[in-house]
Coordinates of C-alpha atoms in Angstrom, one line a residue:
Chain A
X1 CA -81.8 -213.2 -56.3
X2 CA -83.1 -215.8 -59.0
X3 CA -86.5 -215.1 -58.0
X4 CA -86.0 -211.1 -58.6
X5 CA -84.5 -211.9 -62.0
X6 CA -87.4 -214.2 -62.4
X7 CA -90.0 -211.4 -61.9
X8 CA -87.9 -208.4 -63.3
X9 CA -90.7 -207.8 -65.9
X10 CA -93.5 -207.3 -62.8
X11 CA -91.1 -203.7 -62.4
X12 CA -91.4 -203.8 -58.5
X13 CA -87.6 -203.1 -58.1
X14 CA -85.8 -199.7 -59.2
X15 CA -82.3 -201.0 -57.6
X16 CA -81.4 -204.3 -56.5
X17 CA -78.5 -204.1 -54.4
X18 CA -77.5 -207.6 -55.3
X19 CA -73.6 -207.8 -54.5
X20 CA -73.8 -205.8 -51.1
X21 CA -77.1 -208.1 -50.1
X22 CA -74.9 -211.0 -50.4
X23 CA -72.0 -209.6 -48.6
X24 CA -74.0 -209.0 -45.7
X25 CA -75.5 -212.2 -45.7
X26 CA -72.3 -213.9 -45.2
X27 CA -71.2 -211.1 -42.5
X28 CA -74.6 -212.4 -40.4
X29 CA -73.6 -216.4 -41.0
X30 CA -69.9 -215.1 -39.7
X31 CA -71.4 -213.2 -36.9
X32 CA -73.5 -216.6 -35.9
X33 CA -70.7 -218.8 -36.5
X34 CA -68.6 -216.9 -33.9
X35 CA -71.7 -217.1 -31.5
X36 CA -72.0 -213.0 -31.5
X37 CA -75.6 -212.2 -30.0
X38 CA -78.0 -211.8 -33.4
X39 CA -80.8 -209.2 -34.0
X40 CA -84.6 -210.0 -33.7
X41 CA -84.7 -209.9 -37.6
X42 CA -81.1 -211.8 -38.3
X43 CA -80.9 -212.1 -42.1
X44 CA -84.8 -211.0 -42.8
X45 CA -84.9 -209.8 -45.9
X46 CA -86.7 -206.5 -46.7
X47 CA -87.3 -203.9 -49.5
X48 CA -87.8 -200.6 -49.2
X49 CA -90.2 -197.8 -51.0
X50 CA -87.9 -195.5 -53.1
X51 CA -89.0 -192.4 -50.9
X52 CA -87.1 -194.4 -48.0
X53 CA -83.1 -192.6 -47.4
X54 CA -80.7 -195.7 -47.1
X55 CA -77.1 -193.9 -46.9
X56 CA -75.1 -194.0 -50.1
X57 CA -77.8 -195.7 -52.4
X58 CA -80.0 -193.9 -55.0
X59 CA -83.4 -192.7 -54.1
X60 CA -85.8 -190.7 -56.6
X61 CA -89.3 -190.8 -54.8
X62 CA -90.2 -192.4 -58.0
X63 CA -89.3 -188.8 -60.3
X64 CA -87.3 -187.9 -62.8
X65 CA -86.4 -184.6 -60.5
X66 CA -84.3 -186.6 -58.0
X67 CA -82.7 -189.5 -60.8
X68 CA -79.2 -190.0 -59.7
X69 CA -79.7 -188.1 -56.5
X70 CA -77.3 -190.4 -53.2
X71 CA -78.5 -190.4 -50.1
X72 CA -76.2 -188.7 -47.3
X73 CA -77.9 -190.9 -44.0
X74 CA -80.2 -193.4 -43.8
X75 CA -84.2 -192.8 -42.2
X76 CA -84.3 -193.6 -38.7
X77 CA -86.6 -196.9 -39.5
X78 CA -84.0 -198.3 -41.8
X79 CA -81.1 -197.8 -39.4
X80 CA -83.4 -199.6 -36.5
X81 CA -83.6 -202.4 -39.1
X82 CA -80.3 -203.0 -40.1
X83 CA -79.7 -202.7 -36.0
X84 CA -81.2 -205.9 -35.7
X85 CA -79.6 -207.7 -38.5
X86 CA -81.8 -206.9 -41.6
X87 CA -81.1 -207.1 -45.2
X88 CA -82.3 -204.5 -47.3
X89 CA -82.4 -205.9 -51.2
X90 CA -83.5 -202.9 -53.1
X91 CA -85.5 -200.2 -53.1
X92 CA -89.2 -200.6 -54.8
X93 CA -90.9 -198.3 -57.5
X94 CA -93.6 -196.4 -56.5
X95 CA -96.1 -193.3 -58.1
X96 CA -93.9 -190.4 -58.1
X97 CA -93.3 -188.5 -54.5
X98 CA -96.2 -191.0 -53.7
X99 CA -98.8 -189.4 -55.7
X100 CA -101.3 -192.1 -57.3
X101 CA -103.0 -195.0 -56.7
X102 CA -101.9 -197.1 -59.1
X103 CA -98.6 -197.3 -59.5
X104 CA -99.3 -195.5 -63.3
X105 CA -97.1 -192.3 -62.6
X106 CA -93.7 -193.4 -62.1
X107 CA -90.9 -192.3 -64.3
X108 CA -89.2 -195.8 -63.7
X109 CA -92.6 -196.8 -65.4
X110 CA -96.2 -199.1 -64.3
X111 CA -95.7 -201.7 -61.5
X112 CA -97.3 -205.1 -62.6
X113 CA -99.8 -206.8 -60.2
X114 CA -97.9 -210.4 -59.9
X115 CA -101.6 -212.1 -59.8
X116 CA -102.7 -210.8 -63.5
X117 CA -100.1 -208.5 -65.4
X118 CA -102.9 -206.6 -67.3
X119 CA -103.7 -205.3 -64.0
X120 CA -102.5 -202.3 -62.2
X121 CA -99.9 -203.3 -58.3
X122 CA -102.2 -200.3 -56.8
X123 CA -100.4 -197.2 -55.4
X124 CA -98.3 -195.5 -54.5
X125 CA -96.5 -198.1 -52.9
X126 CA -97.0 -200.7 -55.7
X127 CA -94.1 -201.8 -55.8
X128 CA -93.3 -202.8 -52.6
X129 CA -96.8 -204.8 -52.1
X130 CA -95.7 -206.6 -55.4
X131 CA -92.2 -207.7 -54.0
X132 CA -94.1 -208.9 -51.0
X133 CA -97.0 -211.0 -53.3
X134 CA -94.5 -211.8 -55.5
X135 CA -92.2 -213.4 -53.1
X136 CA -89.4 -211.0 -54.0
X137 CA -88.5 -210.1 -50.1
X138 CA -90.2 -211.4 -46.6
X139 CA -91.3 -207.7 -45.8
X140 CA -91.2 -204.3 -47.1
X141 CA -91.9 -200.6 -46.1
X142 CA -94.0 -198.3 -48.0
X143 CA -95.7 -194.6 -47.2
X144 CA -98.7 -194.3 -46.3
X145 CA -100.6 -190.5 -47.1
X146 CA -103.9 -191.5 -47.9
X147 CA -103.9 -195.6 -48.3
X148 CA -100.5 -196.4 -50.6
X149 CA -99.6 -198.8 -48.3
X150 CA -103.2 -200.4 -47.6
X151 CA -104.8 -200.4 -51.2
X152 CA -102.0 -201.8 -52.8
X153 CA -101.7 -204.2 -50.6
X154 CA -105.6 -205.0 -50.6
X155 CA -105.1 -204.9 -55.2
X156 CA -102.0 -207.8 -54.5
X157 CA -103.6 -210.2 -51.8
X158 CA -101.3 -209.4 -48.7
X159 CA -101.2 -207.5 -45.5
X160 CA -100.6 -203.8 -45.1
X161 CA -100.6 -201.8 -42.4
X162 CA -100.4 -198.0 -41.5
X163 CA -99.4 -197.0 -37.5
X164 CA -101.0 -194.1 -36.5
X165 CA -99.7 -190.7 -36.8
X166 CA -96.5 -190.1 -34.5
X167 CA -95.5 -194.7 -34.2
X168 CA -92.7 -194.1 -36.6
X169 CA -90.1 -191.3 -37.2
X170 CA -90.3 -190.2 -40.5
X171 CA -86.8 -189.0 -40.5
X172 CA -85.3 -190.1 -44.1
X173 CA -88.5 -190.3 -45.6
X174 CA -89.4 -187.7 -48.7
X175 CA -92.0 -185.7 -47.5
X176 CA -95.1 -185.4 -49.3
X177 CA -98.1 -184.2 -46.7
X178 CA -96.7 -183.7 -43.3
X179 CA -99.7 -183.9 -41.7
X180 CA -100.3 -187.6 -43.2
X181 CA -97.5 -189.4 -44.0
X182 CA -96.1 -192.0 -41.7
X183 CA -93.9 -195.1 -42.8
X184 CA -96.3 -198.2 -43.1
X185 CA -95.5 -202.1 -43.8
X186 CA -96.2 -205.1 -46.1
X187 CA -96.3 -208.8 -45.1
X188 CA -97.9 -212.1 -45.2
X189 CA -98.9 -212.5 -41.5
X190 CA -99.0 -210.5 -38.7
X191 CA -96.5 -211.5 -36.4
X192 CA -93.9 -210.4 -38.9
X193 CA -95.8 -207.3 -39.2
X194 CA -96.0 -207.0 -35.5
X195 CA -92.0 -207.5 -35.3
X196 CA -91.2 -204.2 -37.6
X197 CA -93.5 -202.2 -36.0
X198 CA -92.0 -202.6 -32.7
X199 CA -88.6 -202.3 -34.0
X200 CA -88.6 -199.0 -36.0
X201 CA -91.4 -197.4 -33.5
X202 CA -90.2 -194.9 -30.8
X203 CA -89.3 -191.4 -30.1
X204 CA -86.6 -190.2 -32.2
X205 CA -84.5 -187.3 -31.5
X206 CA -84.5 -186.6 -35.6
X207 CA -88.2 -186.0 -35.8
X208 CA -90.3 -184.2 -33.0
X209 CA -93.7 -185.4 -34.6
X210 CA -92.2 -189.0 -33.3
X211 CA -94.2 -189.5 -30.1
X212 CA -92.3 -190.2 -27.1
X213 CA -95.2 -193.0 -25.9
X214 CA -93.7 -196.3 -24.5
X215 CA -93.7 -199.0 -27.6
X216 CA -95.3 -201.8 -26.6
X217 CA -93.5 -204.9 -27.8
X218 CA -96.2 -205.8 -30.2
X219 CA -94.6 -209.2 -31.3
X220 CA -94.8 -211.1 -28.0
X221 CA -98.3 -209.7 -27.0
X222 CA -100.4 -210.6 -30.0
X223 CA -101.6 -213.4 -28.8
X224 CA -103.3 -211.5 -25.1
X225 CA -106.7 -211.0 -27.1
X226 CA -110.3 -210.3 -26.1
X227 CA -113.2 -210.1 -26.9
X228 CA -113.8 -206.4 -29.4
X229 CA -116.3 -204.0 -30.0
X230 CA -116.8 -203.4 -33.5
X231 CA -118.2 -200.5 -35.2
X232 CA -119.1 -200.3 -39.1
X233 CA -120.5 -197.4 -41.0
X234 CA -123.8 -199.0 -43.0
X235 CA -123.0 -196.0 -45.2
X236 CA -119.8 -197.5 -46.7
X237 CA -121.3 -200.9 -47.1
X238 CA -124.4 -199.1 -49.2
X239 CA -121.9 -196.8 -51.2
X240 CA -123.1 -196.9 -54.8
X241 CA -119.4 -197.3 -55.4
X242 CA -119.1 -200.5 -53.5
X243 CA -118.4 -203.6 -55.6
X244 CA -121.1 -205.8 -54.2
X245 CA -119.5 -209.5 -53.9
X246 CA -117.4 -206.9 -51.7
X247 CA -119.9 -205.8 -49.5
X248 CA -121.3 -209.2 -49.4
X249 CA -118.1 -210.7 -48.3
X250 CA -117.4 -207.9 -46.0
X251 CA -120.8 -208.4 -44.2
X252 CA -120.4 -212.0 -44.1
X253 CA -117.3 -211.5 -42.3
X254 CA -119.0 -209.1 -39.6
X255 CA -121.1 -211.9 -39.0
X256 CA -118.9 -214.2 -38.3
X257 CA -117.0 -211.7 -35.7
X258 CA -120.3 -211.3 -34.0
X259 CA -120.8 -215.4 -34.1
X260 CA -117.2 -215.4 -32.2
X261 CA -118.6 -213.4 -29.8
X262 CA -117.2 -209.9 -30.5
X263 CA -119.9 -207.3 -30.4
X264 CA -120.7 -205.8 -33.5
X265 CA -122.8 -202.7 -34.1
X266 CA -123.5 -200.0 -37.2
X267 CA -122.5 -196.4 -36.8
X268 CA -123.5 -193.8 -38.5
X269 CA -120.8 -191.6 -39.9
X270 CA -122.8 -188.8 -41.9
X271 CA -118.9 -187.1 -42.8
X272 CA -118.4 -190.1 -45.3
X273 CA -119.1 -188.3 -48.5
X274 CA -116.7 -185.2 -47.1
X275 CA -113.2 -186.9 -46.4
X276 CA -112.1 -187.1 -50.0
X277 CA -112.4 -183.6 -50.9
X278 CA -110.9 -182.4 -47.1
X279 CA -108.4 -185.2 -47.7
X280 CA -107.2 -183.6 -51.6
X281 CA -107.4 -179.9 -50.1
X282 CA -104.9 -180.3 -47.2
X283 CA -102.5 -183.2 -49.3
X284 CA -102.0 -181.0 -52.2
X285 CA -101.6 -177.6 -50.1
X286 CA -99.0 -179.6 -48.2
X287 CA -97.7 -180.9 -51.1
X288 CA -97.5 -177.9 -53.2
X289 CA -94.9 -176.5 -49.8
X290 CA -92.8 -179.7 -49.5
X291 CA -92.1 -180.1 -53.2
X292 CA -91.1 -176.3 -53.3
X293 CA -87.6 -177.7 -52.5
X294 CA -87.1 -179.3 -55.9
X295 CA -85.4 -175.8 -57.6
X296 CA -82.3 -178.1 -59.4
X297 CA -79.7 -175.9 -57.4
X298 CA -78.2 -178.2 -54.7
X299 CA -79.5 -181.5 -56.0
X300 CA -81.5 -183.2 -58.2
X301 CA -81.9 -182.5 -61.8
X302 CA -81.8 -179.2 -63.7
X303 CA -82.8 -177.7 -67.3
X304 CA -80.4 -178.1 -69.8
X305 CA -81.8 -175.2 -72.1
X306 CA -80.5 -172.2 -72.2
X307 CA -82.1 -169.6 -69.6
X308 CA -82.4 -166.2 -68.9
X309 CA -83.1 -165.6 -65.7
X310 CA -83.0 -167.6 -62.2
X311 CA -86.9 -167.9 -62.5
X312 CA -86.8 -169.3 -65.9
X313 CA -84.7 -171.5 -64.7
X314 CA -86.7 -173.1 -61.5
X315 CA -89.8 -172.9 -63.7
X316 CA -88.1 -175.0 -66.9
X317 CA -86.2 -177.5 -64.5
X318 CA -89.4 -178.3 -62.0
X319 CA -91.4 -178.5 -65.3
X320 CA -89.1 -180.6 -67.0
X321 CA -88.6 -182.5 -64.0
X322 CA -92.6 -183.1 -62.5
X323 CA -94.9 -185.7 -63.6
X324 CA -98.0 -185.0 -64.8
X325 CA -99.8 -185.9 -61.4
X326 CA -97.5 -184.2 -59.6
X327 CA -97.8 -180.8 -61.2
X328 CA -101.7 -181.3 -60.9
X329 CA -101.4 -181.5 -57.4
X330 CA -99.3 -178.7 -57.2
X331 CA -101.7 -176.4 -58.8
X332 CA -104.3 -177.5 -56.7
X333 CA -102.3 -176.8 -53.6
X334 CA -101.1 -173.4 -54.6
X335 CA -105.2 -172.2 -55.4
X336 CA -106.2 -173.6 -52.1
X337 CA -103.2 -171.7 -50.3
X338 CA -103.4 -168.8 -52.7
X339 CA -105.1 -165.6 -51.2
X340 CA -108.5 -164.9 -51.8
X341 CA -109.1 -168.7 -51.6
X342 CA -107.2 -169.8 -48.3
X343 CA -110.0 -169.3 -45.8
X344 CA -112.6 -170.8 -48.3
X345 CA -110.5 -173.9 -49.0
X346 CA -107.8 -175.0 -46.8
X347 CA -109.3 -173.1 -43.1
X348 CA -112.4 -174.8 -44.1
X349 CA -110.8 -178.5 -44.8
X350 CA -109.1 -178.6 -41.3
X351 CA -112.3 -177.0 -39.8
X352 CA -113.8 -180.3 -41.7
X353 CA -110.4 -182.3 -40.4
X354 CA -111.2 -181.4 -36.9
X355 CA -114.9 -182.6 -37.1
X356 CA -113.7 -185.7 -38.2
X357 CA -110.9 -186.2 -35.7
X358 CA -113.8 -185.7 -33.2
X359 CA -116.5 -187.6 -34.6
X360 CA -113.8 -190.3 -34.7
X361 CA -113.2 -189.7 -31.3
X362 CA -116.4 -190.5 -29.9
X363 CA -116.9 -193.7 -31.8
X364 CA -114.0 -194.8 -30.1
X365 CA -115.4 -193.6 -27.0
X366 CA -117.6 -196.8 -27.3
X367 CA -115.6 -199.3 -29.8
X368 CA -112.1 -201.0 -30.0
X369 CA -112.8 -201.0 -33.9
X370 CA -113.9 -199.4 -36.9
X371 CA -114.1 -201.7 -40.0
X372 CA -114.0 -200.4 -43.2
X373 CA -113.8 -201.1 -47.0
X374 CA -110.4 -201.1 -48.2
X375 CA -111.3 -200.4 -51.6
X376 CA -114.8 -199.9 -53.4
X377 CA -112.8 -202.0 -55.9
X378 CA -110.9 -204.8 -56.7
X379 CA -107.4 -204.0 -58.9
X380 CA -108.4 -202.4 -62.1
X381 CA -106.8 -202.6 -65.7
X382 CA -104.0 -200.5 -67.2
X383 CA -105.6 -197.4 -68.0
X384 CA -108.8 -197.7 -66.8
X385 CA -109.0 -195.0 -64.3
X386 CA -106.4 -192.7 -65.7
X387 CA -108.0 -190.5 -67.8
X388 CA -110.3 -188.8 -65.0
X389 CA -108.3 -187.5 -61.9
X390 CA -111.5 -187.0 -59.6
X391 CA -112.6 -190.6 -60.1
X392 CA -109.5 -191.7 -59.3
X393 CA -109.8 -189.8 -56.4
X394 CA -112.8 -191.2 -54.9
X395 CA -111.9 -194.6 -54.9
X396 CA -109.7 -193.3 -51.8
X397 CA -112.1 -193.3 -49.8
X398 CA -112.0 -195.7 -47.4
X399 CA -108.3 -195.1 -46.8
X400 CA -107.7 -191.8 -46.3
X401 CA -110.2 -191.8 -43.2
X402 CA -107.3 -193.1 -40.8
X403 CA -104.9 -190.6 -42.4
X404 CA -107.4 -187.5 -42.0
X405 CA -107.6 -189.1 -37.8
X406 CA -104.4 -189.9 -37.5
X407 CA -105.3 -193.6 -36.7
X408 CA -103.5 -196.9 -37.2
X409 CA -105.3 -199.2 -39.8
X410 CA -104.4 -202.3 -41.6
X411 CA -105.9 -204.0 -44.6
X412 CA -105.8 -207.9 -44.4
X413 CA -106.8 -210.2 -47.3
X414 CA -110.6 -211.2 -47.5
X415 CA -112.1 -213.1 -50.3
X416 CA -111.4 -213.2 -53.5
X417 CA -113.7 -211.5 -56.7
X418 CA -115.4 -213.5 -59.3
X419 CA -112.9 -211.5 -61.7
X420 CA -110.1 -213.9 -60.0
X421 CA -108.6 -210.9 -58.6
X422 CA -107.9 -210.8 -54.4
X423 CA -109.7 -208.1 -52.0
X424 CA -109.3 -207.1 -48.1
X425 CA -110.7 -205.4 -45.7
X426 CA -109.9 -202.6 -43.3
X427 CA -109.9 -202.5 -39.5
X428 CA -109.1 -199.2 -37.5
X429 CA -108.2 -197.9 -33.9
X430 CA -108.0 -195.5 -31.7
X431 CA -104.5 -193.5 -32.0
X432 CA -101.8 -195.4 -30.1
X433 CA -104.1 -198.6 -30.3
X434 CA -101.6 -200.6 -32.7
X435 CA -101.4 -203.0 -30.1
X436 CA -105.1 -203.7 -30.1
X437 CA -105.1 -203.2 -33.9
X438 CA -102.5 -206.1 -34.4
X439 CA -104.1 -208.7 -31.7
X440 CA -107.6 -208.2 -33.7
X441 CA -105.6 -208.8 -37.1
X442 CA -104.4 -211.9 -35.8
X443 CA -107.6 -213.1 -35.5
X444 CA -109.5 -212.6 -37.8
X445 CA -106.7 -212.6 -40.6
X446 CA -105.5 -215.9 -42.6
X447 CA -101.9 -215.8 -43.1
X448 CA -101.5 -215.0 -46.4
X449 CA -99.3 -217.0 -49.1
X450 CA -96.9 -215.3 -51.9
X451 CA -97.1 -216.5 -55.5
Chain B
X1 CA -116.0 -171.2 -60.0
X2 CA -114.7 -170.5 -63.6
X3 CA -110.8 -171.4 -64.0
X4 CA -109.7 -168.9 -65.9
X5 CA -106.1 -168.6 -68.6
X6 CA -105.0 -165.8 -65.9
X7 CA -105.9 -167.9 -63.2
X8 CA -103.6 -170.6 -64.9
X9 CA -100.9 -168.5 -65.4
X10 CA -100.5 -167.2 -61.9
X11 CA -100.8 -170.9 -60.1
X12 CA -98.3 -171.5 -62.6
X13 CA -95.9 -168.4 -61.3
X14 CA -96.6 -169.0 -57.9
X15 CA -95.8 -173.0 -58.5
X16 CA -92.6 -172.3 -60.3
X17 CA -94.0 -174.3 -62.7
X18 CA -94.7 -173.5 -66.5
X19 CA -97.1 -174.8 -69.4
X20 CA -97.4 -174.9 -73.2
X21 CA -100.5 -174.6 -75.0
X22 CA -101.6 -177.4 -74.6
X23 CA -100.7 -178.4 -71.3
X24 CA -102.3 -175.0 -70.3
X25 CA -105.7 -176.3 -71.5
X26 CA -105.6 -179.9 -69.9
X27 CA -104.9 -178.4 -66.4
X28 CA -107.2 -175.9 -67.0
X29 CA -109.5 -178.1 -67.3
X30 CA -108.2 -180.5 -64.6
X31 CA -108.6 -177.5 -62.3
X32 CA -111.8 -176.7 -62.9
X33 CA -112.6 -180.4 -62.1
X34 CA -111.1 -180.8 -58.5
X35 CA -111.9 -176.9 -57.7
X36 CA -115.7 -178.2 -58.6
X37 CA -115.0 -181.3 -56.8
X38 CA -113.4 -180.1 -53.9
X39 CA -116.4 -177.2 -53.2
X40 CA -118.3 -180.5 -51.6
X41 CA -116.9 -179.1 -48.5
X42 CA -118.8 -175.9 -49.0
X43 CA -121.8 -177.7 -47.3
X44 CA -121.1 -178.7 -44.3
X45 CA -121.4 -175.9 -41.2
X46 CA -118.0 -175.1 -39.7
X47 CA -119.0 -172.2 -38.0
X48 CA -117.1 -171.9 -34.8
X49 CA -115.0 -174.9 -35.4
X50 CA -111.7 -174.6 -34.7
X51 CA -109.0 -175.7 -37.6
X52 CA -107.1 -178.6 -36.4
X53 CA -104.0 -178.2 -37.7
X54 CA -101.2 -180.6 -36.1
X55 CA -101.9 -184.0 -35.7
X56 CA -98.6 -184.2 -33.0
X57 CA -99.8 -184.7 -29.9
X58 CA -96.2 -183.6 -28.6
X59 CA -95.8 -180.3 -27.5
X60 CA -92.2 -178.7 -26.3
X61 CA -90.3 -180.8 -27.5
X62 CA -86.7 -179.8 -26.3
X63 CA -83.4 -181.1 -26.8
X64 CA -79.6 -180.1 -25.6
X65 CA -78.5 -177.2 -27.8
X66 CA -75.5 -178.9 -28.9
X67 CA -74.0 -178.8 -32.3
X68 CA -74.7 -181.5 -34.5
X69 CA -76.2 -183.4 -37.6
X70 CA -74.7 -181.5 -40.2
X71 CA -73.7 -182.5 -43.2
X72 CA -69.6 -182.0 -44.4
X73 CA -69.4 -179.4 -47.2
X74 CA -68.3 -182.4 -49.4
X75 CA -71.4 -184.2 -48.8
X76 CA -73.7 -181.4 -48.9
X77 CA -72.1 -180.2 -52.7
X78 CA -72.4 -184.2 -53.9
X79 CA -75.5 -184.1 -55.4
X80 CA -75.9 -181.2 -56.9
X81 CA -75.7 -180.7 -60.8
X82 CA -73.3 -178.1 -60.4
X83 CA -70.9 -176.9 -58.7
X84 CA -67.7 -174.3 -58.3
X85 CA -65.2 -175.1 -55.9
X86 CA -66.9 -174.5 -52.2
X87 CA -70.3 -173.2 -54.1
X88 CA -72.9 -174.4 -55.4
X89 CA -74.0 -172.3 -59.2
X90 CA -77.0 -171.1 -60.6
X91 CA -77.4 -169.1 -63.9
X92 CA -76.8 -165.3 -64.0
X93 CA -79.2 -163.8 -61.3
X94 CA -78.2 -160.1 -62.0
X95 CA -78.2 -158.1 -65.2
X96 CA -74.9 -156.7 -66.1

């Protein structure tokens, strides 16, 4: 609690639920004292991403649209975590309804990056890969659409990883792209990674996307490992956009793989340059339905000016209520949906989806692995990027790869820049592969220390 | 493509969303942008290509039709900004 009061200014938390942590905490020593069986993650302590439902606290999806708003049940993940003895601290700013990638569009304000203040956490998720770096909780859930939990997590020096689409229910979380989203993690080492993915993954009677595959339990079988086949697209490490002490590192670190005794090969992936734009069609047309909700009749905020009719009224309360990014991506979706543009826009991206999905396919056809980039950057300054959405953009594009497949990645920590700032890299699998996924991480990834 | 002020204006309608001025130039302009941005797509040959639409792999999936999961009318009128007794209220939908 010292150490959250400590860091306050970093901005990671929205709530701390301070007293009620506490109270729990001495319910698990009680439980312990009385020699009552205790839960694989007795007294862990872990903060959420504010697009996470946790019964009766406040959740906002980081917008000024849903301030105030209580939730009425908690998401299946969090009630699998307090099953097994978890504390949940807070719940941890984030770009609003997940939109950004840089923690600059929050109405609860910027997320710090704990390493150099000037610098932006990296989105959305920033804030929970800041309470992680920062020491402010032992693990912490984000969302993943297109990279929040990843890139954010590669911008603060720590681990994040995405399970494929269909590990984890998303039942309690805020919807932004259906299609995408799934409920990803921040640590400092994989076994504690490992841990929370086995615990919240699993059918789930809440959410039919949940698949109803067998969970493997991922914490006790890390350590099985082989030998991998690695695949790398030359394409990404020659990207013009590519910081090159990043490539470097990145190749260096194929090399050593290969020096291990892992097979490493390039593969040429000619869809690279295409997976941004299919990406920002399909998010923002799935966006642009999911956010149709927010109207200020049965919750969330509503216009205070007078009106005159009911569409006034939804028009003035979702304006007055939307971020900037949020209303961009809103209009965007509602063109590529609109008619006249549909076929042109959002057939055409899941035409483009499905060529990827297959392409994908057959790499994995002959490869355990697909090592990527996290980002073409390390974490950028205050403003830098803001003023020009389609750059911003781009520097997705690494991440939203496993979204657009639907397959588990994770970004570890690599090296660190000249600039003093940290960067990772990215390894992918095959859907359903976490298991593979984690053992690889384990490997090749240093545990990573917090502050 | 050229974004056009009507073009704006109808997004807008169909968003539920509305601009001033000078908002309605920024996205305007934002529009044009990602429209421009997103028309990469345009070159790559989809012909024949089915759309993949659900990433789910499950299919059928059933469940007992029993009753539950609701919310209580009290919990279900909590959040909302306001209410009337059992209702929830909205400004004057019909003219007199």
């Amino acid at each position: 609690m010292a150490r959250i009061e400590e860091y306050r200014h970093l901005n990671a938390f929205i709530d701390v639920f301070a007293d009620e942590a506490l109270t729990r905490a001495a319910e698990l020593d009680n439980k312990k004292k009385k020699g009552l069986p205790c839960g694989k993650l007795f007294g862990v302590v872990v903060g959420i991403k504010d697009v996470i439902c946790y019964k009766d606290h406040h959740i906002s999806a980081g917008s000024a649209i849903l301030k105030g708003f209580t939730s009425l049940y908690s998401a299946t993940a969090i009630e699998r975590l307090l099953g097994e003895d978890a504390i949940i601290i807070g719940n941890l700013n984030c770009d609003e309804f997940a939109m950004g990638s840089s923690n600059e569009n929050s109405a609860y304000g910027n997320v710090l990056n704990a390493l150099d203040p000037t610098r932006v956490s990296g989105g959305s998720s920033g804030g929970s890969a800041v309470a992680v770096q920062a020491g402010l909780c032992m693990v912490s859930l984000g969302s993943d659409t297109g990279g929040s939990v990843r890139q954010p997590a590669d911008f603060c020096g720590v681990i994040g990883f995405k399970p494929g689409y269909g590990r984890i229910s998303r039942y309690g979380l805020i919807a932004y792209a259906s299609s995408f989203d799934q409920i990803g993690i921040f640590g400092t080492n994989i076994e504690d990674i490992a841990l929370l993915v086995e615990i919240m993954a699993g059918p789930d009677e809440y959410d039919s996307t949940a698949a109803r595959k067998p969970v493997p339990a991922f914490s006790q079988l890390l350590k099985d490992t082989k030998k991998f086949k690695i695949a790398y697209f030359p394409q990404s490490l020659a990207h013009p956009s590519l910081d090159p002490e990043i490539g470097m590192a990145i190749r260096d670190h194929l090399k050593m793989l290969e020096k291990e005794g892992h097979t490493v090969e390039p593969v040429d992936f000619e869809l690279l340059d295409y997976i941004v734009p299919a990406y920002y069609i399909l998010t923002t047309a799935e966006a642009s339905s999911n956010l149709a909700r927010y109207d200020g009749v049965k919750y969330g905020t509503r216009t205070k000016e007078l009106v005159n009719n009911l569409d006034e009224f939804y028009r003035k309360s979702r304006s007055q209520g939307f971020g900037k990014e949020v209303k961009r991506r809103i209009m965007l979706g509602t063109f590529v949906l609109s008619t006249g543009y549909y076929d042109a826009y959002y057939t055409r991206a899941q035409q483009v989806r499905r060529r990827i999905k297959e392409q994908t396919d057959l790499i994995f056809k002959h490869f355990d692995i697909i090592i990527l980039p996290t980002t073409p950057a390390p974490a950028f300054r205050f403003g830098e990027k803001s003023h020009d959405a389609v750059e911003m953009f781009l520097a997705d594009l690494f991440t939203v790869f496993a979204n657009l497949a639907g397959i588990p990645a994770i970004s570890y920590p690599l090296s660190k820049h000249s600039n003093g700032m940290p960067f990772g890299i990215q390894a992918m699998t095959n859907q359903f592969e976490e298991l593979s996924l984690l053992q690889f991480s384990n490997l090749s990834c240093h545990p990573s220390g917090t502050l | 493509m050229e974004v056009t002020d009507e073009m704006v204006e109808k997004l807008a309608w169909l968003s539920r969303l509305s601009f001033n001025e000078e908002e309605k130039t920024a996205i305007r302009a934002d529009l044009q942008d990602l429209i421009a941005f997103v028309d990469k797509l345009k070159e790559i040959d989809v012909e024949g290509v089915e759309p993949l639409i659900h990433m789910s792999q499950e299919i059928n999936v059933f469940r007992e039709d029993v009753v539950r999961g609701s919310v209580p009318r009290e919990e279900g009128l909590k959040n909302a900004p306001s209410v009337a007794g059992d209702f929830f209220t909205v400004p004057r939908a019909l003219k007199k």
